XYZ file of C-alpha atoms in Angstrom:
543
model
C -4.101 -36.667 25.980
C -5.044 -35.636 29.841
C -4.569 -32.102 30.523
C -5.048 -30.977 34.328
C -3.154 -29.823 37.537
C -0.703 -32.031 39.008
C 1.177 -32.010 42.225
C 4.807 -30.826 40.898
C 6.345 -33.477 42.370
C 4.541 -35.648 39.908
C 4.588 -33.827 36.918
C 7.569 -35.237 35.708
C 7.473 -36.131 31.636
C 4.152 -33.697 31.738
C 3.797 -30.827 28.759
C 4.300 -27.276 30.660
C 0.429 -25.653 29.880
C 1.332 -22.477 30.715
C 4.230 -19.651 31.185
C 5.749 -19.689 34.466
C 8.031 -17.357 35.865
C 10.352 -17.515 39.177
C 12.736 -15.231 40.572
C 15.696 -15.929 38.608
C 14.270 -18.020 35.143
C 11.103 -18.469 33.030
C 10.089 -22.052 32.031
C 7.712 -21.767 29.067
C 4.467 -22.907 28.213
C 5.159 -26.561 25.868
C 8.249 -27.254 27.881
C 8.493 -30.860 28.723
C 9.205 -30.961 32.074
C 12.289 -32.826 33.178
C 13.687 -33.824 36.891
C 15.737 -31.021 36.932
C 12.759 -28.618 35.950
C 11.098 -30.132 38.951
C 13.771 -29.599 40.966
C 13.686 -25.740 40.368
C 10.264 -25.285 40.890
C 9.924 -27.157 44.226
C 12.467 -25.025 45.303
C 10.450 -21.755 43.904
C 7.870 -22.992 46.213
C 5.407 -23.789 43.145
C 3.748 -27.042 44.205
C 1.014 -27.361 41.924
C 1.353 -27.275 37.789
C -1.118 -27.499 35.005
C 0.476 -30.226 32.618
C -0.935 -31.995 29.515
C 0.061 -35.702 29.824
C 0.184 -37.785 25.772
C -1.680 -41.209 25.675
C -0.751 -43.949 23.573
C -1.417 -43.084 20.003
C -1.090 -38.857 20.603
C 1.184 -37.665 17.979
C 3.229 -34.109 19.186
C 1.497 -31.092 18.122
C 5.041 -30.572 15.835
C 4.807 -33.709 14.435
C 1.292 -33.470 13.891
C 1.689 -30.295 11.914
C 4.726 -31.940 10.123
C 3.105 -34.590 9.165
C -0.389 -32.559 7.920
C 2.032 -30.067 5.927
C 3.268 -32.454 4.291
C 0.469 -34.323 2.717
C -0.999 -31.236 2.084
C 1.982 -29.254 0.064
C 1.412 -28.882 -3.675
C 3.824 -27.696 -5.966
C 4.069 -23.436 -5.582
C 4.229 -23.657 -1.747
C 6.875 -24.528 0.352
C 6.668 -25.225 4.062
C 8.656 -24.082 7.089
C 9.919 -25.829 10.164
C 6.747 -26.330 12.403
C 7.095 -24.861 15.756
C 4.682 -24.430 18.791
C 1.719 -26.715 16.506
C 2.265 -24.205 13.478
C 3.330 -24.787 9.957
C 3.131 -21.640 7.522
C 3.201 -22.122 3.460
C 4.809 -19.494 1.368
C 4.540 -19.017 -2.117
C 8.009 -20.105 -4.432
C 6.537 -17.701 -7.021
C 4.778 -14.774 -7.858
C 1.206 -15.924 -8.578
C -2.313 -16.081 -7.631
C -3.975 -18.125 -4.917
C -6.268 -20.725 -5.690
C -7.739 -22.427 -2.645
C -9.824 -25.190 -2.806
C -13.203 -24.521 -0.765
C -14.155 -28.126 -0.701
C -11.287 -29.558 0.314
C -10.244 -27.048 2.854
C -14.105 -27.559 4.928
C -13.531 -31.000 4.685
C -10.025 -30.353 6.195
C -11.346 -28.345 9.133
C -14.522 -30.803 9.674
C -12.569 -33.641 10.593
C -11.397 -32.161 14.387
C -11.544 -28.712 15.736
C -7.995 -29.720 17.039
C -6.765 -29.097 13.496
C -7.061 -26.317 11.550
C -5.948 -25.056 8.330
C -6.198 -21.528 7.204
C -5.121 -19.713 3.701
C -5.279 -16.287 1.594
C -8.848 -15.342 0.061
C -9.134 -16.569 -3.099
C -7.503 -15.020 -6.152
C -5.548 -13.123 -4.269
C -2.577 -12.213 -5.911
C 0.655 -13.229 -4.295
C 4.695 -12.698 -4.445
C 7.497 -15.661 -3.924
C 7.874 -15.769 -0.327
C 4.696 -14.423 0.719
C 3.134 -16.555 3.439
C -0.481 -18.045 1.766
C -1.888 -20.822 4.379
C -1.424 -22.266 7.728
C -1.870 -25.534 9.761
C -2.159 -25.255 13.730
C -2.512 -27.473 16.520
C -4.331 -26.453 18.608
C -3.652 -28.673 22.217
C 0.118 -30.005 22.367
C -1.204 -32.980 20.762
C -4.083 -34.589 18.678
C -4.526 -38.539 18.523
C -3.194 -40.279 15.342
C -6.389 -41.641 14.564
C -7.449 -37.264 13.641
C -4.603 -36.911 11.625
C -5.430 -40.479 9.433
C -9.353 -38.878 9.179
C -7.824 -35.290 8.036
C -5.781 -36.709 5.376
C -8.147 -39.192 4.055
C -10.852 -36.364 3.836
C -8.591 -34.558 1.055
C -9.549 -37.594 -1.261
C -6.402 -37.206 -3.596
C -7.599 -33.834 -4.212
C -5.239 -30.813 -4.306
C -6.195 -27.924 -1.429
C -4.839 -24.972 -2.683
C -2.231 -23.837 -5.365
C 0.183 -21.321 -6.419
C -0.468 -20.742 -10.040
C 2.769 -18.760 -11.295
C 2.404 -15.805 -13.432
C 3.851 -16.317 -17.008
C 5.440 -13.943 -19.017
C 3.291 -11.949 -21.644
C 3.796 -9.559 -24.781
C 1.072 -6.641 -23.922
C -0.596 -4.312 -26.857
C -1.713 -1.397 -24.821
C -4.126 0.787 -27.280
C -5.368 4.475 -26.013
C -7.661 6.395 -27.341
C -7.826 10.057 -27.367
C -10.600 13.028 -27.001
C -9.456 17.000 -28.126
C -9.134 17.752 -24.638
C -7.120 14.781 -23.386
C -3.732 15.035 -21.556
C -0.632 12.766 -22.850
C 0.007 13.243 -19.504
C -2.718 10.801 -18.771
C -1.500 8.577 -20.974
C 2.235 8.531 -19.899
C 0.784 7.872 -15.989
C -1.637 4.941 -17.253
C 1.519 3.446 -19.141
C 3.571 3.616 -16.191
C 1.169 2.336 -13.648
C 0.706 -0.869 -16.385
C 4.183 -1.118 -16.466
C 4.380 -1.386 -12.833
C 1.894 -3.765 -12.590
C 3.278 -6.257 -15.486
C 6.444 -6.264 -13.311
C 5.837 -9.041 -11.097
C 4.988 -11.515 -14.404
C 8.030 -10.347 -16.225
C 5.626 -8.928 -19.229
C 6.405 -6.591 -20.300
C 4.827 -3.600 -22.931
C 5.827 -4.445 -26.602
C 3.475 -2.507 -28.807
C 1.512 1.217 -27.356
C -0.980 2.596 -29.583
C -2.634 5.507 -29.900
C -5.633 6.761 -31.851
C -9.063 8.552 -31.804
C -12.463 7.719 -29.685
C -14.024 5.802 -32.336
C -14.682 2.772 -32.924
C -13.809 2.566 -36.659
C -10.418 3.832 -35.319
C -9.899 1.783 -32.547
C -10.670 -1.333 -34.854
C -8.229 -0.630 -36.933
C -5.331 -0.455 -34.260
C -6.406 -3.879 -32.991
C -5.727 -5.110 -35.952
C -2.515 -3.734 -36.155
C -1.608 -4.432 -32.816
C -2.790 -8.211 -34.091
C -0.639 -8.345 -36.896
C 2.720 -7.559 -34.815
C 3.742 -10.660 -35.354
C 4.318 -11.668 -31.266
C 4.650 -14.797 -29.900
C 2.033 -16.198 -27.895
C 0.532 -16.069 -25.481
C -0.689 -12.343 -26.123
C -3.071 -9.887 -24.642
C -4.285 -6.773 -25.955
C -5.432 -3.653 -23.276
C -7.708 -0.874 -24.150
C -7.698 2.433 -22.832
C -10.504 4.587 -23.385
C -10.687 8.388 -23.199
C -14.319 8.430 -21.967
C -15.954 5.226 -19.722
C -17.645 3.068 -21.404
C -21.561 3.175 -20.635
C -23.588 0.907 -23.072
C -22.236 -2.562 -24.660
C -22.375 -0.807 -28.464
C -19.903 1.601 -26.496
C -16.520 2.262 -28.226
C -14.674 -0.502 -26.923
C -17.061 -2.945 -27.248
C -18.255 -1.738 -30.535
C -14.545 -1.834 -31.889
C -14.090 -5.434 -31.194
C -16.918 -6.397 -33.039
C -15.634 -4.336 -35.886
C -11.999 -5.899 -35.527
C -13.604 -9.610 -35.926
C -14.030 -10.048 -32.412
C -17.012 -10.925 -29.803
C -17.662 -9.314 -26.626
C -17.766 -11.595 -23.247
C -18.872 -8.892 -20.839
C -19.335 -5.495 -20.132
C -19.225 -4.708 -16.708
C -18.373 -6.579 -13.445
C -19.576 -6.855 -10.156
C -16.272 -5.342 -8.299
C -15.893 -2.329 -7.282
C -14.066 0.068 -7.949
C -13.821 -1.516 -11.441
C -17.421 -1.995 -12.821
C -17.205 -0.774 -16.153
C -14.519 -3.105 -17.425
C -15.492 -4.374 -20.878
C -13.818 -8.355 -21.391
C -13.647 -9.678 -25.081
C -11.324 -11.627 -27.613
C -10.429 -11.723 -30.953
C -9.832 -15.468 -32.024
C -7.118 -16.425 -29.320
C -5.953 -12.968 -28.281
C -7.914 -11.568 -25.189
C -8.707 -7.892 -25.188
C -9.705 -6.130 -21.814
C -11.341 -2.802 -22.045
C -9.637 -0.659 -18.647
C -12.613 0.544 -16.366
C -10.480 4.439 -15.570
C -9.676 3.095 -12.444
C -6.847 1.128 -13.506
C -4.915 4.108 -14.338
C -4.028 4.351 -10.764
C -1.917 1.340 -9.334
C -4.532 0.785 -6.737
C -6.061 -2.624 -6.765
C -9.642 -3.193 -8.704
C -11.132 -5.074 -10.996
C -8.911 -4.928 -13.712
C -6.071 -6.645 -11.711
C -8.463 -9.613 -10.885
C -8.884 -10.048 -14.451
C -5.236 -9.480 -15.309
C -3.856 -11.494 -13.071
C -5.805 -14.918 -13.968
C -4.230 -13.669 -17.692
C -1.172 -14.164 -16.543
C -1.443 -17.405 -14.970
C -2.468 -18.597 -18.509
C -6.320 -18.855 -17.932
C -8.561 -17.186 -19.993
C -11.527 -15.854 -17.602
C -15.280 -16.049 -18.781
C -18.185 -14.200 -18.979
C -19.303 -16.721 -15.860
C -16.044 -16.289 -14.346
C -16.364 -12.563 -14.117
C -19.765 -12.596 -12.814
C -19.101 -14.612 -10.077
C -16.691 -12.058 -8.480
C -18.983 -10.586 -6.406
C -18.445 -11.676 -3.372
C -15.456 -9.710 -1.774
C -15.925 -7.349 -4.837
C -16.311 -4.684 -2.712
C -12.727 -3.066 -2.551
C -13.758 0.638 -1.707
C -12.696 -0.068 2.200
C -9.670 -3.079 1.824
C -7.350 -1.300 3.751
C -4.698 -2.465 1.468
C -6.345 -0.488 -1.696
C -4.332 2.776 -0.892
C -1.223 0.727 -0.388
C 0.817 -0.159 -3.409
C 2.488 -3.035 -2.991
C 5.995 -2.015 -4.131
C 5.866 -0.190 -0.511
C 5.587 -2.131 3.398
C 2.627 -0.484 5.467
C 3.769 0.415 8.632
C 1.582 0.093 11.810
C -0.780 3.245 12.150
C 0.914 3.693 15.540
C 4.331 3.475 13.870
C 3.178 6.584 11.569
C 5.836 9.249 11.791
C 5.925 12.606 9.797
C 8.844 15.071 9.487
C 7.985 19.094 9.305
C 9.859 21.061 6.317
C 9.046 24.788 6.741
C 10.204 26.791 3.624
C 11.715 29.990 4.556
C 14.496 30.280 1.741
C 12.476 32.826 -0.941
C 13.234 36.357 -1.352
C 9.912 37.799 -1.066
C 10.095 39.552 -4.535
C 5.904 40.350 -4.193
C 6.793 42.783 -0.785
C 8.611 45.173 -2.600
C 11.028 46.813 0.205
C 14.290 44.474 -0.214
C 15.545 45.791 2.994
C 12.584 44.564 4.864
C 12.219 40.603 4.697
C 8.538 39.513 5.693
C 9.693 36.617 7.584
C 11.460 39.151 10.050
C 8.021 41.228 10.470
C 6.918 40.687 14.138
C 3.354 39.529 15.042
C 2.643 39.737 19.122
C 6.571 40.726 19.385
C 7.332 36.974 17.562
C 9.165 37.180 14.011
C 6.712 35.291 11.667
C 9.325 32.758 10.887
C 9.816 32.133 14.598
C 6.435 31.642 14.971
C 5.692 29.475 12.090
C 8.278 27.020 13.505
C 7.189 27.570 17.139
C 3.696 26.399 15.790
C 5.363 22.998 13.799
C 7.476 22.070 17.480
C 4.438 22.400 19.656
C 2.767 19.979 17.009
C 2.879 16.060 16.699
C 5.090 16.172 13.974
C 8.722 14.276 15.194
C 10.836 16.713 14.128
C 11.344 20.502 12.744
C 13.544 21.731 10.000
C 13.581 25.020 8.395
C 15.027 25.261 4.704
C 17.015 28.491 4.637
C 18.290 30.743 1.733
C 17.641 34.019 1.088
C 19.181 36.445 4.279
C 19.982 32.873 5.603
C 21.836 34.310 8.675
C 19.150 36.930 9.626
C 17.020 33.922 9.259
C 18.793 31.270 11.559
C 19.036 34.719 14.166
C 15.435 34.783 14.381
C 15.491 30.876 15.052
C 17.859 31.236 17.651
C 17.477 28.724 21.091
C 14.599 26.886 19.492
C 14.775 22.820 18.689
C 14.834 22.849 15.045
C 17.086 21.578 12.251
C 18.328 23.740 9.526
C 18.920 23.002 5.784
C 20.414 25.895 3.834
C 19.434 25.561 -0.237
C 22.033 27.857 -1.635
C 20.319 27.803 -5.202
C 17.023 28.976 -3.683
C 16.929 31.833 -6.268
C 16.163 29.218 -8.602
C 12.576 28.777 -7.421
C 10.485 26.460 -4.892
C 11.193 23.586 -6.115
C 15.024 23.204 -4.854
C 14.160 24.275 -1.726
C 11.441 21.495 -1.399
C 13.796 19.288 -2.881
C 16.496 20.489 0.153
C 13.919 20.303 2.745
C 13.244 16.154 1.529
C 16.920 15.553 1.465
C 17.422 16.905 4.389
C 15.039 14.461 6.794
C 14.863 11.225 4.520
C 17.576 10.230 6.738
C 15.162 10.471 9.967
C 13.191 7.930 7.735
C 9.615 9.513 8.274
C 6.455 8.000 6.830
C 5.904 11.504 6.072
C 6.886 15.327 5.398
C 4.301 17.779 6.128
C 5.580 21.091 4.024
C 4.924 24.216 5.675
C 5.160 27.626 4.258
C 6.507 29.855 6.636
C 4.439 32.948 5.877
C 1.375 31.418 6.949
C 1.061 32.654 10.623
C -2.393 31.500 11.232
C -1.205 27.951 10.831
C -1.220 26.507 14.517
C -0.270 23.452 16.162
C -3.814 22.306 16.276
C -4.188 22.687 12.664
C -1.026 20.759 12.006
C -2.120 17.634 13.934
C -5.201 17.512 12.254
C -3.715 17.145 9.221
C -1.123 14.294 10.960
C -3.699 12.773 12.489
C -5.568 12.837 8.914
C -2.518 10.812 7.479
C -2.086 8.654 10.891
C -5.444 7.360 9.817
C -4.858 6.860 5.824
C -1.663 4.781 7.584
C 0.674 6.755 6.242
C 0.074 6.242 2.728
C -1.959 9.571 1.185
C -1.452 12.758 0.321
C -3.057 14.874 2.923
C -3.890 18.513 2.283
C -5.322 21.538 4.251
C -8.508 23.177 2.683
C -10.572 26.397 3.217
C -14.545 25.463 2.752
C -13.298 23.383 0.050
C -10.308 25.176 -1.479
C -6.965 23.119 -1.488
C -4.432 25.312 0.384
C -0.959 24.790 2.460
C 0.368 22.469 4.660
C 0.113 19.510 2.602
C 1.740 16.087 3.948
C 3.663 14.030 1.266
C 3.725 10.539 1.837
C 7.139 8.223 1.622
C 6.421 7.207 -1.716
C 6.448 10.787 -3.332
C 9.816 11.583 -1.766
C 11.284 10.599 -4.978
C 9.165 12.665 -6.998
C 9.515 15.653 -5.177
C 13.998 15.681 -5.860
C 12.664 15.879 -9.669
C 10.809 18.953 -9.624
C 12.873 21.914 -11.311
C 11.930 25.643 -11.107
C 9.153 27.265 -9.517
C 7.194 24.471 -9.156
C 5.776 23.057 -6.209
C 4.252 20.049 -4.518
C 1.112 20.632 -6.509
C 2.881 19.543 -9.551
C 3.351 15.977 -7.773
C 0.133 15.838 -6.139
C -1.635 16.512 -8.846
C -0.148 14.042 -11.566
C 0.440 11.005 -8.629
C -1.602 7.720 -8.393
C -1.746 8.368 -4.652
C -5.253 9.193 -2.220
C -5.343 12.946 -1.325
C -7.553 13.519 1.655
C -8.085 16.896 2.582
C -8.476 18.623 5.921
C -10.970 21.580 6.805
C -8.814 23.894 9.326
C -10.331 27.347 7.966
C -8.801 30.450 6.682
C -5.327 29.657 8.093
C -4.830 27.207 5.008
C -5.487 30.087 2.772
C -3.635 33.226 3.877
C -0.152 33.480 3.271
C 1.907 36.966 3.047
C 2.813 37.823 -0.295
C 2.062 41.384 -0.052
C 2.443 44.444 1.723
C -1.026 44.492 2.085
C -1.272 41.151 3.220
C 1.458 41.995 6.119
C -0.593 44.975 6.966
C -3.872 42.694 7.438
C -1.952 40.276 9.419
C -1.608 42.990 12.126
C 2.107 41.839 11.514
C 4.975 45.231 11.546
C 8.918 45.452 11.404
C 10.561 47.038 14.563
């Protein structure tokens, strides 16, 4: 192929190199350029071009791709329609990603003009997801590079698909005096979740005491269920395991098993404990895994479900890209898209629906008190506009009208919870309703007593969650001390229209699988007016 400038007048049959636009029309870069192209472009007053000219033997960069893809296809993978040099291979199933190192650097040595690119190994995939892709590089490589690429691959298969395969799951949990069922319900959920792209499902949950005498005795139990194979058994311990005659490891001895490994070089996920009883593999849970954010226990889950049965060797050679603390994907569930970080948007819900019960004086509402002439409510909302949150609504309830008064001529939305008296939780559950439809990545709930909270403050905390890209829980703190606003992420949303009574976000913060991060601002995260004498040392007085 010869690729230089040519007189336009004789670039006729030539390979457009690059964009060009005239006053009326665009031609674009790989256009092959025809008479009437020409014709156009004279007339533009364009009278040089840079055009790439094929040689006997030069196979298009489409075809070339085509032709690559093909060859190279294995069954899991499908390939779409190349365009501009590029084929991309998605996955037909749920699965993991095997790539083959070899055969890939031998794919890539042949000519820099071709290259082939795919997932990290092991990576866990879903049907459609793209995995690998061939690209052309010029508009076209010589025939003789594509015959050297695809005798390089030897008969030997470059990557895979391996589809997950449905499994019956034992999941055993043992229990300390001072351990929450609560726990235990989350870890069973977030399993649950993660068995859902196999189709396995949970058909046996035990329970017993930290011992290993105990916890022998439920593997066998769980053994003697009577499943059909294949069949794994997963082991949740109250307390980490920290030696191999630990617990876990222990009680598979005791149940007629041997131990494989304790420990692995990924992190977060070290203290994982791998064994089996005759055919049946048993994973010990490092506590990580009782969130849903990836670690080592999914690595060594999800080969389980492809049918492989991971080694001692296997495990140990996981180190390299182990190290999951900063994957930017780990506080990203995969049941949820991540947006951009610039595409981060968060909603402001300021509850002002309470009767103020703690004041005392039911003719005086604290939300009416003025500070510098400016009715705290007013001035709570004044401080959420002149923030970077995208939009303001105020839940209303109690004195809803002398409320919406002191709102008056200001851009906010209003959402009135007429069962307020019912406690915090319907208003929160108001306030979400009410601006899911503006489809934020976020809701940022503001108490509307707290008039030290300003605008400064507020972005902090949205700039806080712009950063954890939308997907964490981000909270305001006072050296240390959790405290109010607190930004929800998307994913809670649902959570949040659950809550009943006086409860508030706290209850779903605290028992969620999400990251919280929280955000210094000072004493405004802390002081709230509950009291008379709070009003009194806000400097705050009714007219």
């Amino acid at each position: 192929m010869r690729f230089g400038t040519k007189a336009t007048k004789d670039a006729v049959g030539g390979i457009l190199a690059h964009t060009t636009k005239v006053i009326d029309s665009s031609f674009p870069k790989g256009l092959i350029l025809g008479k009437e192209e020409i014709g156009e472009l004279l007339n533009a007053g364009i009278d040089t071009l840079t055009v790439a000219t094929l040689d006997d033997g030069d196979v298009p960069e489409n075809d070339a791709a085509n032709a690559l893809a093909v060859a190279v296809v294995t069954p899991g993978a499908r390939i779409s329609r190349a365009t501009t040099g590029r084929v991309n291979f998605h996955a037909v199933e749920n699965g993991i990603f095997w790539p083959n190192r070899e055969a890939i650097d031998r794919f890539n040595s042949v000519d820099p003009s071709i290259t082939l690119a795919t997932l990290a190994e092991g990576r866990s995939v879903k049907s459609g997801e793209m995995v690998a892709t061939i690209k052309i590089i010029p508009f076209a490589v010589s025939g003789t590079a594509i015959g050297a690429v695809l005798s390089s691959r030897a008969d030997r298969e470059v990557f895979a698909v391996k589809p997950y395969l449905a499994h019956d799951f034992a999941l055993i949990s043992t229990m300390l005096p001072a351990f929450k069922p609560s726990v235990i319900e989350k870890t069973t959920r977030n399993l649950r979740r993660r068995l859902e792209d196999s189709r396995s499902n949970i058909a046996c949950e035990l329970r017993c005491e930290h011992r290993p005498d105990a916890l022998a005795d439920q593997i066998r139990v769980a053994l003697l269920t009577g499943w059909s194979s294949p069949q794994v058994i997963v082991v949740f311990g109250a307390s980490a395991v920290t030696d191999e005659r630990d617990v876990i490891p222990e009680a598979i001895r005791l149940a007629g098993g041997r131990v494989l490994r304790v420990g692995m070089p990924v992190d977060p996920g070290n203290l994982l404990v791998l064994g089996e009883v005759g055919p049946i593999p048993i994973v010990g849970a490092p506590g990580c895994a009782r969130s849903i954010k990836e670690n080592g226990f999914d690595w060594v889950i999800g080969r389980l479900l492809t049918g492989e049965r991971p080694s001692a060797i296997n495990i140990a050679g996981m180190g390299v890209g182990g190290l999951l603390k900063e994957i930017s994907t780990r506080p990203s569930p995969r049941d949820e898209t991540e947006r951009s970080p610039t595409a981060v948007s968060v909603s402001a819900v300021i509850l002002a629906a309470g009767t103020s019960s703690r004041m005392g004086d039911v003719d005086k509402h604290k939300l009416l008190a003025r500070l510098d002439g400016v009715p705290l409510i007013r001035r709570t909302a004044l401080a959420a506009i002149r923030s970077k949150a995208a939009d303001v609504t105020v839940v209303t309830g109690h004195r809803r009208d002398d409320i919406e008064r002191a709102l008056d001529g200001i851009s906010i939305a209003l959402a009135h919870n007429p069962q307020f008296k019912e406690g915090i939780a319907t208003s929160l559950a108001s306030g979400v309703s009410s601006v899911s439809g503006n489809d934020p990545d976020g809701i940022l709930v503001l108490l509307a007593d707290m008039p030290n909270v300003s605008a400064d403050d507020i972005d902090l905390l949205i700039q806080a969650f712009v950063e954890a890209k939308g997907s964490a829980v981000v909270r305001a703190t006072t050296l240390g001390k959790r405290g109010n606003p607190v930004i929800l992420p998307r994913r809670l949303f649902a959570e949040v229209l659950t809550l009943r009574g006086d409860v508030g976000a706290k209850h779903v913060i605290e028992n969620c699988d999400v990251d919280v991060v929280d955000v210094e601002i000072g004493s405004a995260a802390s002081f709230d007016i509950d009291t008379p004498e709070a009003l009194m040392l806000s400097g705050a007085t009714f007219d």
